[in-house]
Amino acid sequence: MLAVRASAARSASRLTRNFATVVDAAGVKVAAVDNGEPTSSVTFLFKAGSRFENKPGVAHALQNFAYKSTTKRSALATVREAELYGGVLSSSLSREYLALTAEFLRGDEPYFVDVLSSFVTDAKFTRHELQEYVAPVCAAESTVAASNPATRALELAHAIAFRNGLGASIFASEHSHVDVETIKAYASSVFGKSNLAVIGTGISQDALTKLLEKSLGSLSANAAPPSSPTSYFGGETRVDAHSGPQTVFIGFGTTGAPSAELAVLAAHLSPQPSVKWSEGLSPIAASIPKGASVQAIYLPYSDASLFGLLVQGATAEEVKIAGKAAVSALKEVGNIKAEDVKKAVAKAKFSAASTLDGRSSLASVLGSKLLSGPSASVEGIISSIEKVDASALSSAVSSLIKAKPTYVTVGDIKSLPYADELGL
Amino acid sequence: MFGPLGLSLAPVIKANRGIYRWIKPFANWYVNVAGYRKLGLRYDDLLVEERDDVQRALGRLTDREAYDRSFRFKRASQASVMHVDLPKDQWTKPAEDVRYLQPHVESVAKEDNERRVWDTMAVERKK
């Protein structure tokens, strides 16, 4: 038993020994690991999420402007050349980070690192590209997000819980227009050397460092854009929606660095079974009616976390029953048995370790560690989860529930329950 | 040569100061005889717009430029119906006769050309 448990932390430390974190000569933090895969990837991670935007929707527009014309090559040339090389260019936006990722075959790194760097250093941001390519994509993504009740509930939950900063929505508003000058100004403020972490997989540290020194020489040494520390407020809101399942989000927030106790709590309550078609061992699983579903959601950010249960169902009655079961299970965690804590710790450890497997999630985990401080320790995540015991968990839950809940309902607001009807 | 801007020796003439000094008076006379300024129009209002590339270039004008272009057409159409030139104070001044559409048409032509190059490229396997 002990041997099995220790090996997870050992392989994580092996992973970190492969990563040598170096402050690049160009002033950029670089980490690379090479496990001999046939393809490589390079990710540029900027602290340019929706938290740092100065006007609503700019971060979303900047994310969709990725890989459009630069002074070196046009948008068409970028696409065609990347296709001829056989590579994938993507950009993703979260509340705190903007990630530009290139995945390619081994040996093509000069071209793809150059593509990423030239967007960062001299993108053109032309008005016609915004009008013809970027704005329609932003509008489409925002429309899709608004029609999905789960996404809508989470965006509203962040807005209620954290107000400004983390509360800003990832998606631009469907009908607002950001103009190129705003995007250009935002890009020049967030694209800076001290705001950038470069993570490479399947590529050696020296090769990546050399390429970056060559191409990022002209990048300004901007620091991260200013952001006030997050505070948690909480509240309740009800939104009418006519498509999709009835949705209720019951959330609680904490400020401060993310704690392992909430990760273990999410693993304990999550009805997602480890074996397909089984009911699973979550305390909620048995009491959920047939058409309803409950998801445990844990969203850690650099200085706050949002923990919640997303309850969805075909009718409002099912949602009410499932919501009551979820809230009572959450309150019961104060009397949790030691064996259940062990199960939850194992489940949380596995999900934390498996994020280090995937390329994109590894890049975001490692990049956030690199950008937050000089001592980046990936194995600390798993060892801190191992240390959680029943008393730590129950004290974390009691302090969580004491704060004002964040309660969002999306759907038929005449029939969906209010917060006090569920026992909050 | 068959593009919307047509064959032009203007860059060659402008580059050579001597030839420019001799030809400029003829150019000014030609513009006056052409008479588009007397209808309040600019030279780029006369470009053939029934072409896909010019339509794309027109889509790249700012809202203000597009509105002013529509106004000039409306005013010139009315003057044409009345068979009268505009009053002298409404004629286009030489300083206003800016080639506002030419840069957009040229960039669209460049992009179309680049697309044609990429579409017909011969690709060889890397050795």
Coordinates of C-alpha atoms in Angstrom, one line a residue:
Chain A
M1 CA 0.0 0.0 0.0
L2 CA 2.7 2.4 1.1
A3 CA 4.8 1.5 -2.0
V4 CA 1.9 2.2 -4.3
R5 CA 1.1 5.5 -2.7
A6 CA 4.7 6.7 -2.7
S7 CA 5.3 5.9 -6.4
A8 CA 2.8 8.6 -7.6
A9 CA 4.8 11.3 -5.8
R10 CA 8.0 9.7 -7.0
S11 CA 7.0 9.8 -10.7
A12 CA 5.9 13.4 -10.3
S13 CA 9.3 14.2 -8.9
R14 CA 10.9 12.4 -11.8
L15 CA 8.8 14.6 -14.1
T16 CA 10.0 17.7 -12.4
R17 CA 13.6 16.6 -12.5
N18 CA 13.2 16.4 -16.3
F19 CA 12.0 20.0 -16.2
A20 CA 14.9 22.4 -15.6
T21 CA 13.3 25.8 -15.0
V22 CA 15.7 28.5 -16.3
V23 CA 15.3 32.2 -16.6
D24 CA 16.2 32.6 -20.3
A25 CA 18.9 35.0 -21.3
A26 CA 16.1 36.9 -23.1
G27 CA 14.3 37.3 -19.7
V28 CA 11.6 34.7 -20.3
K29 CA 10.9 31.7 -18.1
V30 CA 11.3 28.5 -20.0
A31 CA 10.6 24.9 -19.1
A32 CA 11.0 21.9 -21.4
V33 CA 10.8 18.2 -21.1
D34 CA 11.6 15.6 -23.7
N35 CA 10.1 12.1 -23.3
G36 CA 10.9 11.0 -26.8
E37 CA 7.5 11.6 -28.3
P38 CA 7.4 11.8 -32.1
T39 CA 5.7 15.2 -31.9
S40 CA 6.7 18.3 -30.0
S41 CA 4.7 21.2 -28.7
V42 CA 5.5 24.7 -27.6
T43 CA 3.1 26.8 -25.5
F44 CA 3.4 30.5 -24.8
L45 CA 1.5 31.3 -21.6
F46 CA 0.7 34.9 -20.8
K47 CA -1.0 36.3 -17.8
A48 CA -3.6 37.9 -20.1
G49 CA -6.8 36.2 -19.1
S50 CA -10.2 37.9 -18.8
R51 CA -9.2 39.0 -15.3
F52 CA -6.7 41.5 -16.6
E53 CA -8.7 43.1 -19.4
N54 CA -9.2 46.8 -19.3
K55 CA -12.4 46.8 -21.5
P56 CA -15.0 43.9 -21.6
G57 CA -14.3 41.4 -24.3
V58 CA -10.8 42.5 -25.3
A59 CA -9.2 39.3 -24.0
H60 CA -11.6 37.1 -26.0
A61 CA -10.9 39.3 -29.1
L62 CA -7.1 39.0 -28.6
Q63 CA -7.4 35.2 -28.3
N64 CA -9.2 35.0 -31.6
F65 CA -6.8 37.4 -33.3
A66 CA -4.0 34.8 -32.8
Y67 CA -2.1 33.8 -36.0
K68 CA -3.6 36.6 -38.2
S69 CA -1.3 38.8 -40.3
T70 CA 2.0 39.9 -39.0
T71 CA 4.7 42.0 -40.7
K72 CA 6.5 38.8 -41.7
R73 CA 3.7 36.7 -43.1
S74 CA 0.0 37.0 -43.8
A75 CA -2.8 35.0 -42.2
L76 CA -3.1 32.9 -45.3
A77 CA 0.6 32.2 -45.4
T78 CA 0.6 31.1 -41.7
V79 CA -2.2 28.7 -42.3
R80 CA -0.9 27.2 -45.5
E81 CA 2.6 26.8 -44.3
A82 CA 1.5 25.2 -41.0
E83 CA -0.6 22.8 -43.0
L84 CA 2.3 21.9 -45.3
Y85 CA 4.6 21.3 -42.3
G86 CA 1.8 19.3 -40.6
G87 CA 1.2 21.2 -37.4
V88 CA -1.6 22.5 -35.2
L89 CA -1.8 26.1 -34.1
S90 CA -4.3 26.9 -31.3
S91 CA -5.1 29.6 -28.8
S92 CA -7.0 29.3 -25.6
L93 CA -8.2 31.7 -23.0
S94 CA -8.9 31.2 -19.3
R95 CA -9.7 33.6 -16.6
E96 CA -6.1 34.2 -15.8
Y97 CA -4.0 33.0 -18.8
L98 CA -3.8 33.2 -22.5
A99 CA -2.1 30.2 -24.1
L100 CA -0.8 30.1 -27.6
T101 CA 0.1 26.5 -28.5
A102 CA 1.8 25.0 -31.5
E103 CA 2.0 21.2 -31.9
F104 CA 4.3 19.9 -34.7
L105 CA 6.5 17.1 -35.8
R106 CA 10.0 16.9 -34.3
G107 CA 12.5 19.0 -36.2
D108 CA 10.0 21.7 -37.3
E109 CA 10.5 23.8 -34.2
P110 CA 12.3 26.8 -35.9
Y111 CA 9.3 27.6 -38.0
F112 CA 6.6 27.1 -35.3
V113 CA 8.5 29.0 -32.6
D114 CA 8.9 31.8 -35.2
V115 CA 5.2 31.8 -35.9
L116 CA 4.4 32.2 -32.2
S117 CA 7.0 34.8 -31.6
S118 CA 6.1 36.9 -34.6
F119 CA 2.4 37.1 -33.5
V120 CA 3.6 38.2 -30.1
T121 CA 6.2 40.8 -31.3
D122 CA 4.7 42.3 -34.5
A123 CA 1.1 41.4 -35.3
K124 CA -0.6 43.8 -37.6
F125 CA -4.1 43.9 -36.0
T126 CA -5.8 45.2 -39.2
R127 CA -9.3 46.6 -39.1
H128 CA -10.5 44.4 -42.0
E129 CA -9.3 41.2 -40.3
L130 CA -11.2 42.2 -37.2
Q131 CA -14.3 42.8 -39.2
E132 CA -14.1 39.8 -41.5
Y133 CA -12.5 37.1 -39.4
V134 CA -12.3 37.9 -35.7
A135 CA -15.5 39.6 -34.7
P136 CA -17.8 36.9 -36.3
V137 CA -15.9 34.2 -34.4
C138 CA -16.1 36.0 -31.1
A139 CA -19.9 36.6 -31.7
A140 CA -20.4 32.9 -32.6
E141 CA -18.5 31.7 -29.5
S142 CA -20.4 34.0 -27.2
T143 CA -23.7 32.9 -28.7
V144 CA -22.9 29.3 -28.2
A145 CA -21.8 29.9 -24.6
A146 CA -25.0 31.9 -23.9
S147 CA -27.2 29.0 -25.2
N148 CA -25.5 26.5 -22.9
P149 CA -27.0 26.8 -19.5
A150 CA -24.1 25.2 -17.6
T151 CA -21.6 27.7 -19.1
R152 CA -24.0 30.5 -18.5
A153 CA -24.5 29.5 -14.9
L154 CA -20.7 29.3 -14.3
E155 CA -20.1 32.8 -15.9
L156 CA -22.8 34.3 -13.8
A157 CA -21.5 32.5 -10.7
H158 CA -18.1 34.1 -11.2
A159 CA -19.6 37.5 -11.7
I160 CA -21.6 37.2 -8.5
A161 CA -18.8 35.6 -6.5
F162 CA -15.9 37.8 -7.4
R163 CA -17.4 40.8 -9.1
N164 CA -14.5 42.5 -10.9
G165 CA -11.3 40.8 -11.9
L166 CA -12.1 37.1 -11.8
G167 CA -15.8 38.0 -12.1
A168 CA -15.3 39.3 -15.7
S169 CA -16.7 36.9 -18.3
I170 CA -14.3 35.0 -20.6
F171 CA -16.6 35.6 -23.5
A172 CA -17.2 39.0 -25.2
S173 CA -20.7 40.2 -25.0
E174 CA -22.6 39.0 -28.1
H175 CA -23.4 42.5 -29.4
S176 CA -20.7 44.7 -28.1
H177 CA -17.9 45.8 -30.5
V178 CA -14.2 46.0 -29.5
D179 CA -12.2 48.1 -32.0
V180 CA -8.6 47.3 -33.2
E181 CA -7.0 50.2 -31.2
T182 CA -8.3 48.7 -27.9
I183 CA -7.0 45.3 -28.9
K184 CA -3.7 46.7 -30.0
A185 CA -3.2 48.6 -26.7
Y186 CA -4.2 45.6 -24.6
A187 CA -1.8 43.3 -26.6
S188 CA 1.1 45.7 -26.1
S189 CA 0.4 45.9 -22.4
V190 CA 0.3 42.1 -21.8
F191 CA 2.8 40.8 -24.3
G192 CA 6.0 41.3 -22.2
K193 CA 8.9 39.1 -21.3
S194 CA 8.2 39.1 -17.5
N195 CA 4.6 38.1 -18.3
L196 CA 5.5 35.1 -20.4
A197 CA 6.2 31.5 -19.6
V198 CA 7.2 29.1 -22.4
I199 CA 6.6 25.4 -21.9
G200 CA 7.9 22.8 -24.4
T201 CA 7.3 19.1 -24.6
G202 CA 9.2 16.8 -26.9
I203 CA 11.9 19.4 -27.3
S204 CA 15.1 19.9 -25.5
Q205 CA 15.7 22.9 -23.2
D206 CA 18.7 24.2 -25.1
A207 CA 17.1 24.1 -28.5
L208 CA 14.1 25.9 -27.2
T209 CA 16.1 28.5 -25.4
K210 CA 18.3 29.2 -28.4
L211 CA 15.2 29.7 -30.6
L212 CA 13.6 32.0 -28.1
E213 CA 16.7 34.2 -27.7
K214 CA 16.7 34.7 -31.4
S215 CA 13.0 35.5 -32.0
L216 CA 11.9 37.2 -28.7
G217 CA 14.7 39.7 -28.6
S218 CA 12.5 42.6 -29.6
L219 CA 9.8 41.8 -27.0
S220 CA 9.4 44.5 -24.4
A221 CA 10.0 43.7 -20.8
N222 CA 6.5 44.4 -19.6
A223 CA 5.4 43.2 -16.3
A224 CA 2.1 41.5 -15.6
P225 CA -0.9 43.9 -15.9
P226 CA -2.1 45.2 -12.5
S227 CA -4.9 43.4 -10.8
S228 CA -6.4 44.0 -7.4
P229 CA -6.5 41.1 -5.0
T230 CA -9.7 39.0 -5.2
S231 CA -12.4 39.1 -2.6
Y232 CA -15.4 36.8 -2.4
F233 CA -18.9 38.2 -2.1
G234 CA -21.5 35.6 -3.0
G235 CA -25.2 36.2 -3.8
E236 CA -28.1 34.8 -5.7
T237 CA -29.4 35.3 -9.2
R238 CA -32.1 33.8 -11.4
V239 CA -32.0 33.8 -15.2
D240 CA -34.7 32.8 -17.7
A241 CA -33.7 30.4 -20.4
H242 CA -35.8 28.3 -22.7
S243 CA -33.4 25.8 -24.2
G244 CA -31.3 23.2 -22.5
P245 CA -31.8 21.5 -19.1
Q246 CA -32.9 23.3 -16.0
T247 CA -29.7 24.3 -14.2
V248 CA -28.8 25.3 -10.7
F249 CA -25.3 26.1 -9.5
I250 CA -24.6 26.0 -5.7
G251 CA -21.2 27.5 -5.1
F252 CA -18.9 28.7 -2.4
G253 CA -15.7 30.7 -2.7
T254 CA -12.6 31.1 -0.8
T255 CA -9.8 33.6 -1.1
G256 CA -6.1 32.7 -0.8
A257 CA -4.0 30.2 -2.6
P258 CA -5.9 27.0 -3.7
S259 CA -6.0 24.4 -1.0
A260 CA -5.8 20.6 -1.4
E261 CA -8.8 20.2 0.9
L262 CA -11.2 21.6 -1.7
A263 CA -9.7 19.2 -4.3
V264 CA -10.3 16.3 -2.0
L265 CA -13.9 17.6 -1.3
A266 CA -14.6 17.8 -5.0
A267 CA -13.3 14.2 -5.4
H268 CA -15.4 13.0 -2.5
L269 CA -18.7 14.6 -3.6
S270 CA -18.3 14.0 -7.4
P271 CA -20.8 11.4 -8.6
Q272 CA -18.6 10.7 -11.6
P273 CA -18.0 6.9 -11.2
S274 CA -14.5 5.5 -11.8
V275 CA -16.1 2.5 -13.5
K276 CA -18.5 3.2 -16.4
W277 CA -22.1 2.3 -15.9
S278 CA -21.7 1.9 -12.2
E279 CA -23.4 4.2 -9.7
G280 CA -20.1 5.2 -7.9
L281 CA -19.5 5.8 -4.3
S282 CA -20.4 9.4 -4.0
P283 CA -22.8 10.2 -1.1
I284 CA -24.9 12.1 -3.6
A285 CA -25.1 9.3 -6.2
A286 CA -27.9 7.3 -4.6
S287 CA -30.3 10.2 -4.1
I288 CA -30.2 11.8 -7.5
P289 CA -33.4 11.1 -9.6
K290 CA -33.2 9.4 -13.0
G291 CA -33.1 12.4 -15.3
A292 CA -30.9 14.7 -13.1
S293 CA -27.2 15.0 -12.9
V294 CA -24.8 16.6 -10.4
Q295 CA -21.3 17.7 -11.1
A296 CA -18.7 18.7 -8.5
I297 CA -16.8 21.8 -9.8
Y298 CA -13.6 23.0 -8.4
L299 CA -12.0 26.0 -10.0
P300 CA -8.7 27.1 -8.4
Y301 CA -7.2 30.4 -9.4
S302 CA -4.0 32.0 -8.2
D303 CA -5.6 33.9 -5.3
A304 CA -9.1 32.5 -4.9
S305 CA -11.0 29.3 -5.6
L306 CA -14.6 28.6 -6.5
F307 CA -16.1 25.3 -5.4
G308 CA -19.6 24.3 -6.4
L309 CA -22.1 21.7 -7.4
L310 CA -23.8 22.0 -10.8
V311 CA -27.2 20.4 -10.7
Q312 CA -29.0 19.8 -14.0
G313 CA -32.2 18.1 -14.8
A314 CA -35.1 17.9 -17.3
T315 CA -37.6 19.3 -14.9
A316 CA -37.4 21.7 -12.0
E317 CA -38.7 19.1 -9.5
E318 CA -35.8 16.7 -10.3
V319 CA -33.4 19.6 -9.9
K320 CA -34.9 20.4 -6.5
I321 CA -34.6 16.8 -5.3
A322 CA -31.0 16.5 -6.6
G323 CA -30.1 19.9 -5.2
K324 CA -31.4 19.0 -1.7
A325 CA -29.4 15.8 -1.8
A326 CA -26.2 17.6 -2.9
V327 CA -26.5 20.3 -0.2
S328 CA -27.2 17.8 2.6
A329 CA -24.3 15.6 1.4
L330 CA -22.1 18.7 1.5
K331 CA -23.2 19.5 5.1
E332 CA -22.6 15.8 6.1
V333 CA -18.9 16.1 5.2
G334 CA -18.4 17.4 8.7
N335 CA -18.9 13.8 10.0
I336 CA -16.9 12.0 7.3
K337 CA -15.4 8.6 8.0
A338 CA -11.6 8.0 7.7
E339 CA -12.2 5.4 5.0
D340 CA -14.1 7.8 2.9
V341 CA -11.4 10.4 3.3
K342 CA -8.9 7.8 2.0
K343 CA -11.1 7.1 -1.1
A344 CA -11.4 10.8 -1.8
V345 CA -7.7 11.5 -1.4
A346 CA -6.9 8.6 -3.8
K347 CA -9.4 10.0 -6.4
A348 CA -8.1 13.5 -6.0
K349 CA -4.5 12.4 -6.3
F350 CA -5.3 10.5 -9.5
S351 CA -7.0 13.4 -11.2
A352 CA -4.2 15.8 -10.2
A353 CA -1.6 13.3 -11.5
S354 CA -3.5 12.7 -14.7
T355 CA -3.5 16.5 -15.5
L356 CA 0.3 16.2 -15.6
D357 CA -0.1 13.6 -18.3
G358 CA -1.9 15.6 -20.9
R359 CA 0.0 18.1 -22.9
S360 CA -2.3 21.1 -22.7
S361 CA -3.2 20.7 -19.0
L362 CA 0.5 20.1 -18.1
A363 CA 1.4 23.4 -19.9
S364 CA -1.2 25.4 -18.0
V365 CA -0.3 23.8 -14.6
L366 CA 3.5 24.3 -15.1
G367 CA 3.1 27.7 -16.7
S368 CA 1.0 29.0 -13.8
K369 CA 3.6 27.7 -11.4
L370 CA 6.4 29.4 -13.4
L371 CA 4.5 32.7 -13.6
S372 CA 3.5 32.8 -10.0
G373 CA 7.0 32.5 -8.4
P374 CA 10.6 31.4 -8.8
S375 CA 10.1 28.1 -7.0
A376 CA 7.9 26.0 -9.3
S377 CA 7.1 22.6 -7.7
V378 CA 4.8 20.3 -9.5
E379 CA 5.2 17.4 -7.0
G380 CA 3.9 19.7 -4.2
I381 CA 0.4 19.4 -5.6
I382 CA 0.3 15.7 -5.1
S383 CA 2.0 15.6 -1.7
S384 CA -0.3 18.3 -0.3
I385 CA -3.3 16.2 -1.3
E386 CA -1.8 13.2 0.5
K387 CA -1.6 15.1 3.7
V388 CA -5.3 15.9 3.9
D389 CA -7.1 14.0 6.7
A390 CA -10.6 14.0 8.1
S391 CA -10.2 16.9 10.5
A392 CA -8.6 19.2 7.9
L393 CA -11.4 18.3 5.5
S394 CA -14.2 18.9 7.9
S395 CA -12.8 22.2 9.1
A396 CA -12.3 23.3 5.5
V397 CA -15.9 22.4 4.7
S398 CA -17.3 24.2 7.8
S399 CA -15.5 27.4 7.0
L400 CA -16.6 27.1 3.3
I401 CA -20.3 26.8 4.2
K402 CA -20.1 29.7 6.7
A403 CA -19.6 32.1 3.9
K404 CA -22.4 33.5 1.7
P405 CA -23.3 31.0 -1.0
T406 CA -23.2 31.8 -4.7
Y407 CA -26.5 30.5 -6.0
V408 CA -27.4 30.7 -9.7
T409 CA -30.5 29.3 -11.5
V410 CA -30.8 29.1 -15.3
G411 CA -34.0 27.9 -16.8
D412 CA -37.7 28.1 -15.8
I413 CA -37.3 30.6 -12.9
K414 CA -41.0 30.2 -11.9
S415 CA -40.5 26.6 -10.8
L416 CA -36.7 26.3 -10.0
P417 CA -36.0 26.4 -6.2
Y418 CA -34.6 29.3 -4.2
A419 CA -31.5 29.0 -2.2
D420 CA -33.3 28.5 1.2
E421 CA -35.5 25.8 -0.3
L422 CA -32.4 23.7 -0.8
G423 CA -31.2 24.2 2.7
L424 CA -28.5 26.8 2.1
Chain B
M1 CA -3.3 45.5 -66.8
F2 CA -6.8 44.2 -66.7
G3 CA -7.3 45.0 -63.0
P4 CA -9.5 47.7 -61.7
L5 CA -6.6 50.2 -61.5
G6 CA -5.4 49.6 -65.1
L7 CA -2.0 50.1 -66.6
S8 CA -0.3 53.2 -65.2
L9 CA 2.9 55.0 -66.0
A10 CA 2.4 57.4 -63.1
P11 CA 5.0 55.8 -60.8
V12 CA 7.6 56.1 -63.5
I13 CA 6.8 59.7 -64.2
K14 CA 6.7 60.7 -60.6
A15 CA 10.1 59.2 -60.0
N16 CA 11.7 61.4 -62.7
R17 CA 11.6 65.1 -61.7
G18 CA 12.3 66.5 -65.2
I19 CA 9.5 64.5 -67.0
Y20 CA 7.1 65.2 -64.1
R21 CA 7.6 69.0 -64.5
W22 CA 6.7 68.8 -68.2
I23 CA 3.7 66.4 -67.9
K24 CA 2.0 67.8 -64.7
P25 CA 0.3 70.7 -66.6
F26 CA -1.2 68.3 -69.1
A27 CA -2.4 66.1 -66.3
N28 CA -4.1 69.1 -64.6
W29 CA -5.7 70.1 -67.9
Y30 CA -6.9 66.5 -68.4
V31 CA -8.5 66.4 -65.0
N32 CA -10.3 69.6 -65.6
V33 CA -11.6 68.4 -68.9
A34 CA -12.7 65.1 -67.5
G35 CA -15.0 67.1 -65.3
Y36 CA -15.6 64.7 -62.4
R37 CA -14.5 67.3 -59.9
K38 CA -17.3 69.6 -61.2
L39 CA -19.8 67.0 -60.0
G40 CA -18.2 66.8 -56.6
L41 CA -16.6 63.4 -57.2
R42 CA -13.2 62.0 -56.4
Y43 CA -11.1 60.0 -58.8
D44 CA -11.6 56.8 -56.8
D45 CA -15.4 57.2 -57.1
L46 CA -14.9 56.3 -60.8
L47 CA -13.2 53.0 -60.3
V48 CA -15.2 50.0 -61.7
E49 CA -17.0 48.6 -58.6
E50 CA -18.7 45.7 -60.3
R51 CA -15.8 43.4 -59.5
D52 CA -15.3 41.1 -56.6
D53 CA -11.9 42.5 -55.6
V54 CA -13.2 46.1 -55.6
Q55 CA -16.2 45.0 -53.6
R56 CA -13.9 43.5 -51.0
A57 CA -11.8 46.7 -51.0
L58 CA -15.0 48.7 -50.5
G59 CA -15.8 46.6 -47.5
R60 CA -12.6 47.8 -45.9
L61 CA -13.6 51.5 -46.0
T62 CA -14.4 53.0 -42.6
D63 CA -18.0 53.8 -41.9
R64 CA -17.4 57.5 -42.5
E65 CA -15.6 57.0 -45.8
A66 CA -18.5 54.8 -47.0
Y67 CA -21.1 57.3 -46.0
D68 CA -19.2 60.2 -47.7
R69 CA -18.9 58.1 -50.9
S70 CA -22.6 57.5 -50.9
F71 CA -23.3 61.2 -50.4
R72 CA -21.0 62.1 -53.3
F73 CA -22.8 59.6 -55.6
K74 CA -26.2 60.9 -54.6
R75 CA -25.2 64.6 -55.2
A76 CA -23.6 63.8 -58.5
S77 CA -26.6 61.7 -59.7
Q78 CA -28.9 64.7 -58.9
A79 CA -26.6 67.1 -60.8
S80 CA -26.5 64.6 -63.8
V81 CA -30.3 64.4 -63.9
M82 CA -30.6 68.2 -63.9
H83 CA -27.8 68.3 -66.6
V84 CA -26.1 71.0 -64.6
D85 CA -22.7 71.1 -62.9
L86 CA -22.6 71.8 -59.2
P87 CA -22.0 75.4 -58.0
K88 CA -18.3 76.2 -57.9
D89 CA -17.9 76.1 -54.1
Q90 CA -19.0 72.4 -54.2
W91 CA -16.5 71.3 -56.7
T92 CA -13.9 68.9 -55.4
K93 CA -10.7 70.7 -54.4
P94 CA -7.4 69.2 -55.5
A95 CA -6.4 68.7 -51.9
E96 CA -9.5 66.7 -51.3
D97 CA -9.1 64.5 -54.4
V98 CA -7.3 61.7 -52.4
R99 CA -7.0 58.2 -53.7
Y100 CA -8.8 56.7 -50.7
L101 CA -9.7 53.4 -52.4
Q102 CA -6.5 52.6 -54.3
P103 CA -4.5 51.3 -51.3
H104 CA -7.3 48.9 -50.4
V105 CA -7.7 47.7 -54.0
E106 CA -3.9 47.1 -54.1
S107 CA -3.8 45.1 -50.9
V108 CA -6.8 43.0 -52.0
A109 CA -5.0 42.3 -55.4
K110 CA -1.9 41.4 -53.4
E111 CA -3.8 39.0 -51.3
D112 CA -5.5 37.4 -54.3
N113 CA -2.2 37.0 -55.9
E114 CA -0.7 35.4 -52.8
R115 CA -3.7 33.0 -52.6
R116 CA -3.1 32.0 -56.3
V117 CA 0.6 31.4 -55.5
W118 CA -0.2 29.1 -52.6
D119 CA -2.9 27.3 -54.5
T120 CA -0.6 26.5 -57.4
M121 CA 2.6 25.9 -55.4
A122 CA 4.7 22.8 -56.2
V123 CA 5.4 21.0 -52.9
E124 CA 8.4 18.6 -52.6
R125 CA 9.0 16.1 -49.8
K126 CA 11.8 17.2 -47.5
K127 CA 14.8 14.9 -48.1

